[in-house]
Structure formats: C-alpha cells, structure tokens
Coordinates of C-alpha atoms and ligand atoms in Angstrom, one line a residue:
M1 CA 11.7 22.0 -30.6
T2 CA 10.3 24.5 -28.2
P3 CA 9.0 23.1 -24.9
I4 CA 5.4 24.2 -25.8
V5 CA 5.4 22.4 -29.1
S6 CA 7.0 19.2 -27.7
Q7 CA 4.4 19.4 -24.8
I8 CA 1.6 19.5 -27.3
I9 CA 2.9 16.6 -29.2
E10 CA 3.3 14.6 -26.1
Q11 CA -0.2 15.4 -24.9
A12 CA -1.5 14.2 -28.2
R13 CA 0.5 11.0 -28.0
L14 CA -0.5 10.4 -24.4
A15 CA -4.2 10.8 -25.3
A16 CA -3.9 8.4 -28.2
R17 CA -2.3 5.8 -25.9
A18 CA -4.9 6.4 -23.2
L19 CA -7.6 5.8 -25.8
A20 CA -6.1 2.5 -26.9
E21 CA -5.5 1.4 -23.4
F22 CA -9.1 2.3 -22.4
G23 CA -10.3 -0.2 -24.9
G24 CA -7.9 -2.9 -23.7
H25 CA -8.9 -2.2 -20.0
L26 CA -12.5 -2.9 -20.7
L27 CA -11.5 -6.5 -21.7
H28 CA -8.8 -6.9 -19.1
P29 CA -9.3 -4.6 -16.2
T30 CA -5.9 -3.3 -15.2
V31 CA -4.5 -1.1 -12.4
R32 CA -1.3 0.7 -13.0
L33 CA 0.0 1.2 -9.4
G34 CA 2.5 3.9 -9.0
V35 CA 5.0 3.3 -6.2
T36 CA 6.6 6.7 -5.6
G37 CA 9.5 7.3 -3.2
L38 CA 12.9 8.8 -3.0
S39 CA 16.0 6.6 -2.5
R40 CA 15.8 4.3 0.5
A41 CA 12.1 5.1 1.0
G42 CA 11.2 1.4 0.9
K43 CA 9.9 0.9 -2.7
T44 CA 11.5 -2.4 -3.5
V45 CA 10.7 -3.9 -0.1
F46 CA 7.1 -2.7 -0.4
I47 CA 6.6 -4.2 -3.9
T48 CA 8.2 -7.5 -2.8
A49 CA 6.1 -7.8 0.3
L50 CA 2.9 -6.8 -1.6
V51 CA 3.5 -9.4 -4.3
H52 CA 4.4 -12.1 -1.8
G53 CA 1.4 -11.4 0.3
L54 CA -1.0 -11.6 -2.8
T55 CA 0.6 -14.6 -4.4
R56 CA 1.2 -16.6 -1.2
G57 CA -1.9 -15.4 0.7
G58 CA -0.5 -13.2 3.4
R59 CA -2.1 -12.4 6.7
F60 CA -4.3 -9.4 5.5
P61 CA -7.4 -9.2 7.6
V62 CA -8.2 -5.7 6.4
F63 CA -7.8 -6.6 2.7
D64 CA -11.4 -7.6 2.2
A65 CA -11.2 -9.6 -1.0
L66 CA -8.5 -11.9 0.4
A67 CA -9.8 -12.1 4.0
S68 CA -13.3 -13.1 2.8
G69 CA -11.9 -15.8 0.6
R70 CA -12.9 -14.2 -2.7
I71 CA -9.4 -14.3 -4.2
A72 CA -8.9 -17.7 -5.9
G73 CA -5.2 -17.0 -6.6
A74 CA -2.7 -14.4 -7.8
R75 CA 0.2 -15.1 -10.2
L76 CA 3.0 -13.3 -11.9
S77 CA 2.5 -12.9 -15.6
P78 CA 4.6 -11.6 -18.5
Q79 CA 4.9 -7.8 -18.2
P80 CA 3.5 -5.5 -20.9
D81 CA 6.7 -3.7 -21.9
D82 CA 9.3 -6.0 -23.5
A83 CA 12.0 -3.3 -23.4
V84 CA 11.9 -3.0 -19.6
P85 CA 13.7 -5.6 -17.4
R86 CA 11.5 -7.7 -15.0
F87 CA 11.4 -6.9 -11.3
D88 CA 13.6 -9.6 -9.8
Y89 CA 10.9 -10.6 -7.3
E90 CA 12.3 -14.1 -6.6
R91 CA 15.8 -12.8 -5.8
Y92 CA 14.4 -10.2 -3.3
V93 CA 12.2 -12.7 -1.5
R94 CA 15.1 -15.1 -1.2
A95 CA 17.2 -12.4 0.3
I96 CA 14.5 -11.4 2.9
V97 CA 13.3 -14.8 3.7
N98 CA 16.4 -17.0 3.5
E99 CA 19.3 -14.6 4.1
R100 CA 17.5 -12.1 6.3
E101 CA 19.1 -9.3 4.1
W102 CA 17.3 -6.4 2.5
P103 CA 17.4 -6.0 -1.3
E104 CA 20.3 -3.8 -2.4
S105 CA 19.6 -0.3 -3.7
T106 CA 17.9 -0.3 -7.1
R107 CA 20.1 0.7 -10.1
Q108 CA 17.8 0.2 -13.0
I109 CA 14.2 0.4 -13.9
S110 CA 12.1 -2.9 -13.8
E111 CA 8.5 -3.9 -14.1
L112 CA 6.2 -6.6 -12.8
R113 CA 2.6 -7.7 -13.6
V114 CA 0.4 -9.6 -11.2
V115 CA -2.8 -11.1 -12.2
I116 CA -5.5 -11.7 -9.5
D117 CA -8.3 -14.2 -10.1
Y118 CA -11.2 -13.4 -7.9
Q119 CA -14.8 -13.8 -7.4
S120 CA -16.9 -10.6 -7.5
L121 CA -19.4 -9.8 -4.8
S122 CA -22.1 -10.9 -7.3
G123 CA -20.3 -14.3 -7.6
A124 CA -18.8 -14.0 -11.1
M125 CA -15.2 -15.1 -11.7
R126 CA -13.0 -12.2 -12.8
T127 CA -9.4 -11.1 -13.1
L128 CA -7.6 -7.9 -12.2
T129 CA -4.2 -7.1 -13.6
V130 CA -1.9 -5.0 -11.5
D131 CA 1.2 -3.4 -13.2
I132 CA 3.9 -2.1 -11.0
V133 CA 7.3 -0.3 -11.8
D134 CA 10.4 -0.1 -9.6
Y135 CA 13.2 2.4 -10.3
P136 CA 16.1 4.0 -8.5
G137 CA 14.6 6.7 -6.1
E138 CA 17.2 9.2 -7.3
W139 CA 15.5 9.5 -10.7
L140 CA 12.5 10.9 -9.1
L141 CA 14.5 14.0 -8.2
D142 CA 14.6 14.9 -12.0
L143 CA 10.8 15.3 -12.4
P144 CA 10.9 19.0 -11.4
L145 CA 13.5 19.6 -14.2
L146 CA 10.8 18.9 -16.8
D147 CA 9.7 22.5 -17.1
K148 CA 12.9 24.2 -16.3
S149 CA 15.4 25.7 -18.7
Y150 CA 19.1 25.3 -18.4
E151 CA 19.5 28.8 -17.1
Q152 CA 16.8 28.3 -14.4
W153 CA 18.2 25.1 -13.3
S154 CA 21.7 26.5 -13.2
A155 CA 20.7 29.4 -11.0
E156 CA 18.8 27.3 -8.6
A157 CA 21.5 24.5 -8.5
L158 CA 24.2 27.2 -7.7
A159 CA 22.2 29.0 -5.1
H160 CA 21.5 25.6 -3.4
S161 CA 25.2 24.7 -3.5
R162 CA 25.9 28.1 -1.9
D163 CA 23.6 27.4 1.1
A164 CA 25.4 27.4 4.4
A165 CA 24.7 23.6 4.8
R166 CA 26.2 22.7 1.4
R167 CA 28.8 25.3 0.7
T168 CA 31.8 23.4 2.1
L169 CA 30.8 20.3 0.2
A170 CA 30.7 22.3 -3.1
A171 CA 34.0 24.2 -2.5
P172 CA 36.1 22.3 -5.1
F173 CA 33.3 22.7 -7.7
H174 CA 33.0 26.4 -6.9
A175 CA 36.8 26.9 -7.3
H176 CA 36.6 25.2 -10.7
L177 CA 33.8 27.5 -11.8
E178 CA 36.0 30.4 -11.1
S179 CA 38.7 29.1 -13.4
F180 CA 36.9 29.5 -16.7
D181 CA 34.7 31.8 -18.7
P182 CA 31.3 30.3 -19.7
L183 CA 31.1 32.7 -22.7
A184 CA 34.5 31.5 -24.1
P185 CA 34.7 28.8 -26.8
A186 CA 33.6 25.4 -25.4
D187 CA 36.4 23.2 -24.0
E188 CA 35.5 19.5 -23.7
N189 CA 38.0 18.8 -21.0
A190 CA 36.8 21.7 -18.9
A191 CA 33.2 20.4 -19.3
I192 CA 34.2 16.9 -18.2
E193 CA 36.0 18.3 -15.2
S194 CA 32.9 20.5 -14.2
A195 CA 30.7 17.5 -14.5
R196 CA 33.1 15.4 -12.4
L197 CA 33.4 18.0 -9.7
F198 CA 29.6 18.7 -9.7
T199 CA 28.9 15.0 -9.5
A200 CA 31.5 14.7 -6.6
Y201 CA 29.5 17.4 -4.8
L202 CA 26.1 15.7 -5.3
Q203 CA 27.8 12.5 -4.0
A204 CA 29.1 14.4 -1.0
C205 CA 25.6 15.7 -0.2
R206 CA 24.3 12.2 -0.3
D207 CA 27.0 10.8 2.0
E208 CA 26.5 13.7 4.3
R209 CA 23.8 12.4 6.7
H210 CA 22.3 15.9 7.3
T211 CA 21.4 16.7 3.7
L212 CA 20.1 13.3 2.4
G213 CA 21.2 14.1 -1.1
L214 CA 18.1 15.5 -2.5
V215 CA 19.6 17.5 -5.4
P216 CA 19.0 16.7 -9.0
P217 CA 20.1 15.5 -11.6
G218 CA 19.3 12.1 -10.2
R219 CA 21.2 10.2 -12.9
F220 CA 24.5 11.8 -11.9
L221 CA 24.2 9.6 -8.8
M222 CA 22.6 6.6 -10.3
P223 CA 23.4 6.7 -14.0
G224 CA 21.8 3.3 -15.0
D225 CA 23.1 2.6 -18.5
L226 CA 24.1 6.3 -19.1
A227 CA 27.4 6.3 -17.3
G228 CA 30.0 8.3 -19.2
S229 CA 27.4 9.6 -21.8
P230 CA 27.6 13.2 -22.9
A231 CA 24.0 13.6 -21.7
L232 CA 25.5 13.5 -18.2
T233 CA 28.5 15.7 -19.1
F234 CA 27.1 19.1 -18.0
A235 CA 27.0 21.2 -14.9
P236 CA 25.6 24.5 -13.8
L237 CA 27.4 27.7 -14.6
D238 CA 27.4 31.3 -13.3
L239 CA 25.6 33.1 -16.2
P240 CA 24.9 36.8 -17.0
S241 CA 21.1 37.5 -17.1
G242 CA 19.3 38.7 -20.1
Q243 CA 21.8 37.3 -22.7
E244 CA 21.8 34.4 -25.0
P245 CA 24.8 32.0 -25.1
P246 CA 27.4 32.9 -27.8
A247 CA 27.6 30.2 -30.5
H248 CA 30.1 27.4 -29.6
S249 CA 30.6 28.7 -26.1
T250 CA 30.7 26.4 -23.0
W251 CA 27.4 27.9 -22.0
A252 CA 25.8 26.9 -25.4
M253 CA 27.4 23.4 -25.0
M254 CA 26.1 22.9 -21.4
R255 CA 22.7 24.1 -22.3
R256 CA 22.4 21.7 -25.2
R257 CA 23.4 18.8 -23.0
Y258 CA 21.0 19.8 -20.3
D259 CA 18.3 20.0 -22.8
A260 CA 19.2 16.5 -24.1
Y261 CA 19.1 15.2 -20.6
R262 CA 15.8 16.7 -19.9
D263 CA 14.1 15.8 -23.2
V264 CA 15.7 12.4 -24.1
V265 CA 16.3 11.0 -20.6
V266 CA 13.9 12.5 -18.1
R267 CA 10.8 13.2 -20.2
P268 CA 10.4 9.6 -21.6
F269 CA 11.0 8.1 -18.2
F270 CA 8.2 10.3 -16.7
H271 CA 5.8 9.8 -19.5
E272 CA 6.3 6.1 -19.8
H273 CA 5.9 5.3 -16.2
F274 CA 4.3 8.1 -14.3
A275 CA 2.0 10.1 -16.5
R276 CA -0.7 7.3 -16.6
L277 CA -1.1 5.9 -13.1
D278 CA -4.5 4.8 -11.8
R279 CA -3.5 4.6 -8.2
Q280 CA -0.6 5.9 -6.4
I281 CA 1.3 5.2 -3.1
V282 CA 3.8 7.7 -2.0
L283 CA 6.4 6.2 0.4
V284 CA 8.3 8.5 2.7
D285 CA 11.1 7.6 5.0
V286 CA 10.1 10.2 7.7
L287 CA 12.1 8.5 10.4
G288 CA 15.3 8.6 8.4
A289 CA 14.8 12.4 7.9
L290 CA 13.9 12.9 11.5
D291 CA 17.2 11.2 12.5
A292 CA 19.2 13.4 10.2
G293 CA 17.8 16.6 11.7
P294 CA 15.3 19.4 11.1
E295 CA 17.3 20.6 8.0
A296 CA 16.9 17.2 6.4
L297 CA 13.3 17.1 7.2
R298 CA 12.7 20.4 5.5
D299 CA 14.8 19.4 2.5
L300 CA 12.8 16.3 2.2
Q301 CA 9.5 18.3 2.4
A302 CA 10.7 20.7 -0.3
A303 CA 11.8 17.7 -2.6
L304 CA 8.4 16.1 -2.1
I305 CA 6.5 19.3 -3.0
G306 CA 8.6 19.6 -6.2
I307 CA 8.1 16.1 -7.2
L308 CA 4.4 15.7 -6.3
G309 CA 3.6 18.9 -8.1
C310 CA 4.5 17.0 -11.4
F311 CA 1.8 14.4 -11.0
R312 CA -1.6 14.6 -12.5
I313 CA -4.2 13.7 -10.0
G314 CA -8.0 13.6 -9.5
R315 CA -11.1 12.5 -11.1
S316 CA -12.1 14.4 -14.2
G317 CA -14.8 12.3 -15.8
W318 CA -14.2 9.5 -18.3
L319 CA -13.6 11.8 -21.2
G320 CA -11.2 13.9 -19.1
A321 CA -9.6 10.7 -17.9
L322 CA -8.8 9.7 -21.4
F323 CA -7.0 12.8 -22.3
K324 CA -5.5 13.4 -18.9
P325 CA -4.7 10.0 -17.4
S326 CA -4.6 10.6 -13.6
A327 CA -4.5 8.8 -10.3
D328 CA -7.9 8.9 -8.4
K329 CA -6.6 7.5 -5.2
I330 CA -3.3 8.4 -3.4
L331 CA -2.0 6.9 -0.3
F332 CA 0.8 8.7 1.6
A333 CA 2.7 6.2 3.7
A334 CA 5.5 6.7 6.3
T335 CA 7.6 3.6 6.0
K336 CA 9.5 1.5 8.5
A337 CA 6.9 2.1 11.2
D338 CA 8.3 -1.1 12.8
E339 CA 11.2 1.1 14.0
L340 CA 8.7 2.6 16.5
H341 CA 6.4 1.2 19.1
H342 CA 2.8 1.2 17.9
T343 CA 1.9 3.9 20.4
A344 CA 3.9 6.3 18.4
H345 CA 2.3 5.5 15.0
D346 CA -0.3 8.3 15.4
R347 CA 2.3 10.9 15.8
L348 CA 4.3 9.5 12.8
E349 CA 1.2 9.8 10.6
A350 CA 0.6 13.3 11.8
I351 CA 4.2 14.3 10.9
L352 CA 3.8 12.8 7.4
K353 CA 0.4 14.6 7.0
R354 CA 1.9 17.9 7.9
M355 CA 4.9 17.4 5.5
T356 CA 2.7 16.5 2.6
A357 CA -0.1 19.0 3.5
H358 CA 0.4 20.9 0.2
A359 CA 0.1 17.8 -2.0
I360 CA -2.9 16.5 0.0
A361 CA -4.8 19.7 -0.4
R362 CA -4.1 19.8 -4.2
A363 CA -5.2 16.1 -4.6
G364 CA -8.3 16.7 -2.6
D365 CA -9.2 19.7 -4.6
A366 CA -8.8 17.6 -7.7
G367 CA -11.2 15.0 -6.3
A368 CA -8.8 12.3 -5.6
E369 CA -9.3 10.1 -2.5
I370 CA -6.5 10.4 0.1
D371 CA -5.2 8.5 3.0
V372 CA -2.2 8.9 5.2
I373 CA -0.8 5.8 7.1
A374 CA 2.2 4.5 8.9
L375 CA 3.2 1.1 7.6
A376 CA 6.0 -1.4 7.6
A377 CA 6.0 -3.6 4.5
V378 CA 8.1 -6.1 6.3
R379 CA 7.9 -6.0 10.1
A380 CA 11.4 -6.6 11.4
T381 CA 10.8 -6.0 15.1
R382 CA 8.4 -7.0 17.9
E383 CA 7.3 -4.9 20.8
A384 CA 8.4 -5.2 24.5
F385 CA 8.3 -3.1 27.6
V386 CA 11.8 -2.5 28.8
H387 CA 12.1 -1.6 32.5
D388 CA 14.3 1.3 33.4
Q389 CA 14.5 3.4 36.5
G390 CA 11.6 5.5 35.3
G391 CA 9.3 2.5 34.7
G392 CA 8.4 0.6 31.6
L393 CA 9.4 2.0 28.3
P394 CA 7.5 1.1 25.1
S395 CA 10.4 -0.5 23.1
I396 CA 11.0 -2.6 20.0
V397 CA 13.2 -5.6 19.8
G398 CA 15.0 -6.9 16.7
L399 CA 18.2 -8.0 15.1
A400 CA 20.3 -4.7 14.7
A401 CA 21.7 -4.5 11.2
P402 CA 25.5 -4.8 10.9
G403 CA 27.3 -1.5 11.5
E404 CA 24.5 0.0 13.5
R405 CA 25.5 1.8 16.7
A406 CA 23.8 2.4 20.0
S407 CA 25.0 3.2 23.5
G408 CA 28.5 3.3 22.2
R409 CA 28.4 -0.2 20.8
Q410 CA 28.7 -1.3 17.2
F411 CA 26.6 -4.3 16.2
D412 CA 27.7 -7.1 14.0
G413 CA 24.3 -8.1 12.5
K414 CA 24.0 -11.0 15.0
T415 CA 22.8 -9.1 18.2
E416 CA 19.3 -8.8 19.3
V417 CA 18.7 -5.4 20.8
A418 CA 15.8 -3.7 22.6
V419 CA 15.5 -0.1 21.8
F420 CA 13.3 2.7 23.2
P421 CA 13.3 5.0 20.1
G422 CA 12.2 8.0 22.3
D423 CA 9.4 10.4 21.6
L424 CA 8.7 11.8 18.1
P425 CA 8.5 15.6 18.1
S426 CA 4.9 16.8 18.8
D427 CA 5.4 20.3 17.3
V428 CA 6.1 19.4 13.7
A429 CA 4.7 22.6 12.4
S430 CA 7.5 24.7 14.0
L431 CA 10.1 22.0 13.1
L432 CA 9.2 22.4 9.5
A433 CA 9.0 26.1 9.7
G434 CA 12.6 26.2 11.0
D435 CA 11.6 27.5 14.4
A436 CA 14.8 28.0 16.4
E437 CA 13.4 26.8 19.7
A438 CA 12.1 23.6 18.2
N439 CA 15.4 23.0 16.5
R440 CA 17.3 23.1 19.7
K441 CA 15.2 20.2 20.9
P442 CA 16.5 16.7 20.0
T443 CA 14.1 15.1 17.6
R444 CA 14.1 11.6 19.1
V445 CA 15.6 10.9 22.5
R446 CA 16.9 7.6 23.6
V447 CA 16.8 6.0 27.1
R448 CA 20.2 7.4 28.4
N449 CA 20.3 10.1 25.8
D450 CA 23.5 9.0 24.4
G451 CA 23.4 10.9 21.1
F452 CA 20.5 9.4 19.2
H453 CA 20.4 7.9 15.8
S454 CA 17.9 5.4 14.5
I455 CA 18.5 1.7 14.5
R456 CA 18.1 -0.3 11.3
F457 CA 17.1 -3.9 11.8
R458 CA 17.7 -7.0 9.7
P459 CA 14.6 -8.7 8.3
P460 CA 12.8 -10.8 10.8
A461 CA 13.1 -14.6 11.5
L462 CA 10.0 -16.3 10.1
E463 CA 8.0 -19.0 11.5
Q464 CA 7.7 -22.1 9.3
T465 CA 4.1 -22.8 8.4
A466 CA 2.6 -26.2 7.6
D467 CA 3.0 -25.6 3.8
G468 CA 6.5 -24.5 4.2
I469 CA 5.7 -21.0 2.8
P470 CA 5.9 -18.4 5.6
A471 CA 3.9 -15.2 5.5
L472 CA 5.9 -12.0 5.9
P473 CA 4.9 -10.0 9.0
H474 CA 3.9 -6.4 8.3
I475 CA 2.2 -3.4 9.7
R476 CA -0.9 -2.1 7.8
L477 CA 0.2 -3.5 4.4
D478 CA -3.3 -4.9 4.2
R479 CA -4.8 -1.5 4.8
A480 CA -2.7 -0.1 2.1
L481 CA -3.9 -2.9 -0.3
Q482 CA -7.5 -2.3 0.6
F483 CA -7.3 1.4 -0.1
L484 CA -5.3 1.0 -3.4
I485 CA -7.1 -1.9 -5.1
G486 CA -9.9 -3.1 -2.8
D487 CA -12.6 -1.3 -4.7
R488 CA -11.4 -3.0 -8.0
L489 CA -12.0 -6.4 -6.6
R490 CA -15.7 -6.0 -5.7
Ligands
GTP1 N1 12.5 -2.3 9.4 C1 12.1 -2.0 8.2 N2 13.1 -1.5 7.3 C2 12.7 -1.4 6.0 C3 11.4 -1.6 5.6 N3 11.3 -1.3 4.2 C4 12.5 -0.8 3.9 N4 13.3 -0.9 5.0 C5 14.8 -0.4 5.1 O1 15.0 0.6 4.1 C6 15.9 0.3 3.2 C7 15.6 0.7 1.8 O2 14.5 0.1 1.3 P1 14.3 -0.3 -0.3 O3 13.0 -1.0 -0.5 O4 15.5 -0.8 -0.9 O5 14.2 1.3 -0.7 P2 14.0 1.8 -2.1 O6 12.9 2.9 -2.1 O7 13.7 0.7 -3.1 O8 15.4 2.6 -2.4 P3 16.2 2.8 -3.9 O9 16.2 1.5 -4.6 O10 17.5 3.3 -3.4 O11 15.4 3.8 -4.6 C8 16.1 -1.3 3.3 O12 17.4 -1.6 3.0 C9 15.8 -1.5 4.8 O13 16.9 -1.2 5.6 C10 10.4 -2.2 6.5 O14 9.2 -2.4 6.1 N5 10.9 -2.3 7.7
MG2 MG1 14.7 0.0 -4.7

C-alpha cells in the first residue's frame, strides 16, 4: 500500500474510533494523559508518584480539587485494552517506598486506569477516568520514521553515523558496509550481520555518555517481544540515488523489512497510544543532557523536535476534535529538579523553554495551552547551606546512588552526601547554537571543580504517618496535576 492510501485509511479509522469514544466520554468523562519522554526521562517514576498521590491523598496544596477536599477517593480500575499489560504500580511503589530503589528501565508497554470520585463545584458527585500508558522511552525515537522511506532513513542514518562524534563507534559497521554490494542478490547472512553490527553501533552510542543514544530504530535497543524477528533484521545501506532496487537484491530486502517495521510495528504503536491524547506532559531529563555536554544537549533538542513534530496538538472545535484527536494542554517538565537547589529551578525552566521553543510555538499557534516547569515526581533530596571558604553554598543532601562518584570517591549506596551542583549555564542560546566560547565553559561546576558529573540519589527515607501510608515528597507534582486535569474536576 502506498503511504498516502494507508494514511487515508488510518485517518478514517481514527475518526470512526474518535466518534465512538466521543459518545462514551459523555457518559464517562475520560482523560487520556500522554506521558511523553525519552529513555530515563522519568516516566515510570512520574506515573507511579502521580497515582500514589491521587489514591493515597498526597500533599498537593496546588492541586485544587484535592486540597479543597472535593476528591472523595481515587482507585485503580480495570484498564480499557485487554491486550496491553497492566502498569505494575504496586511493584514500583514497593521498590520506591520499601526498598528505596527506583523502578528498572521499562521493557514493554503497559497501561493504567485511575477513576477519581469527586464533588463538582456545584456540589454534584461525579467521576473522572484517567488513562495512562507507560512504554520504553527508546520507542519514541521511532515516531519520525513514520513518514520516511527506507532510502531517506538510510541516508540520514549513515550521515549521522559518519559525524565526528559517532564515526569511531560505527567503524565496524562501516567496514562491513564496504564488504558487499547492495544491488547484488540478497544474502540473509549478510543482512543478519549488518543488523547485528548496526545494533552494536546503536548500543555503543547509548553507552557513550556524550551521545545519549538518541538514534532510531528504538526497538533495536529495546526490542520488547520482537527480539530476533525479521522486522528487526535490517540496516541502512549506501545507495545510488535516482534508482529503484533490483528485484531480489539486498536493497529490496532491506527496504521491505524497513517498511514492515514502520508500518506493522511503529505505526500501530503510535496510533493506538499517541494519536488520541487529551492532555500531554513531556518529560525531559535536561540535567542528564547538561552533564553529558553541549553536544548531547543539542542531540536531545534535535530528537525532541523530531518527535514532538509528530503529535497533533491544539484546539480545533468539537467537529475538528472528532476527526483530529489532539491534546489541548501540554506541559513541558524538566525532571529530577531535586538534583538542584530550588534557587536554580528558574534557570532549569528557562533552559527547557529554550530547548522546546519550536514545539511551544507550534502548540501555541494551534491554540493549545502550554506551561513549562521544573519538577521532581519523587523528591530524593533536602536542601542545606554548606559552608566553604567562599561562604555558604546552596546545596542538596541525599543518599548517593551506588556507583556514583564525586570528589574522587565512589559511593556504595549507603552514604549521605551534600552536593553543591554548581551553576547552570545562563547563556543556553549559544550553548544550543554550538557557540565555541560557550562550549569551552563547563556546564556545571562543583565546589572544588573536580571534574563535574551529576549525582543520582536513591529514593528518600519516608516519615511514617499515623495511618501507616507515607506520602511521597515531590516538587511541583501538584502544579503539574492542576495544569493537566484540574479543569476537568471542577
Ligand atoms: N532524584 C530523582 N531522580 C529521579 C526522579 N524521577 C526519575 N529519577 C531518576 O531517573 C531514572 C529514570 O526514571 P524512570 O522513571 O525509570 O524513567 P523512564 O522515562 O521510565 O525511562 P525508560 O523506562 O527507560 O523509558 C530513575 O531510575 C531515577 O534514577 C525524581 O523525581 N527525582
Ligand atoms: Mg520507564
């Protein structure tokens, strides 16, 4: 099927589904909350903390419905899609609360439904259903592939792999490319070897701190249940322009498999879970990218632009909304703000605003409401002033995660440390533009300037409360909730 025809069929299917859902939503008001974020952005922790706060009555002074006592209760309820596994909420809470461990990286898609019983401002008892999906962040990288042909993707992926920053990592794959002719008859073993070396290169990019591994296809890194499938046995090739692949050639085989990956794996994932969101929160690990360096920050920005360009946003009237389901409120959030003293949060927000300026402008033009905040879904640190020769430094204190290093020491996960994370760069514009002068400046500087890298902390120790259910500390999670669903609980 040509992409145009398949797109038209999809549009019709989406419109039909939206129409059916519209009827259902009148009876059972529902918000589909999109939690968008690349790998390690903080999606799983955010969803866990949000659900914990709603169902256990978190300390949410800015979340009006809860703070004013209008929420009678919130409960987990069977999710709408039987084919999708359930978000393992209880296990993640246990890990954070009892073991003081973060949930492991997500390997498969999952879904959760929360039903909130509340009293409306006019006094009537109502319910609001919130549906949330969690997935491996790597899969998000595939969204820009949706409207790319194999040849376009191939050219881009190869150009990317030949960048100065990545060339060495891709050397074994490049050497293999030289060894065969893409126009010659297809050889399954050569295809398997290409895919293996290409995957090894993607893996190396991810392990290499400075590139953050933002290169698709995402399922090469996190295959879910597709490991070993032919849909993953392809790789980019050096191709002549203006030609069609000879029948039965390696080129033809790679193109067929890429098309299958795009149309059978990526497209349904996108359309099932992203094409009909009511509200969206985009989580970004700005601090992680700042630690990795200006190159990583720019890579992250480019990846975000590509991904956010795939979402439909904005208000378009109810008829338009039926045929083009779209998010009308989008919150951009810099996560792990507890790794900084609160005096630096404004600057963190400013950096995120700058990085997502393109998406913000587009969403604003489309009529969506937007906000940008720095948040910590689970606050792992407290603040302190540490006295140094130069006077007091606004620092944070917490249990350093095992393996973290600072001042030449490696921590074992049992040591409490006080860290002055240093100043965030003030001139983000030139940092993102690749200004040489800005690049020479360290991004964040620590007290004795001993080669900075960020400190990850273990989840916090929790106070026991009278009812034995501790609330999780957070930073601005209530503000996020108020923005995302506050108006639906009036
Ligand atoms: N201090 C602090 N660390 C956090 C917070 N949220 C996430 N983290 C850290 O970030 C890591 C990644 O968080 P996850 O929620 O697993 O990220 P994710 O977006 O689900 O990542 P994938 O599952 O790989 O896509 C955690 O293991 C923590 O180390 C937070 O609120 N505070
Ligand atoms: Mg996750």
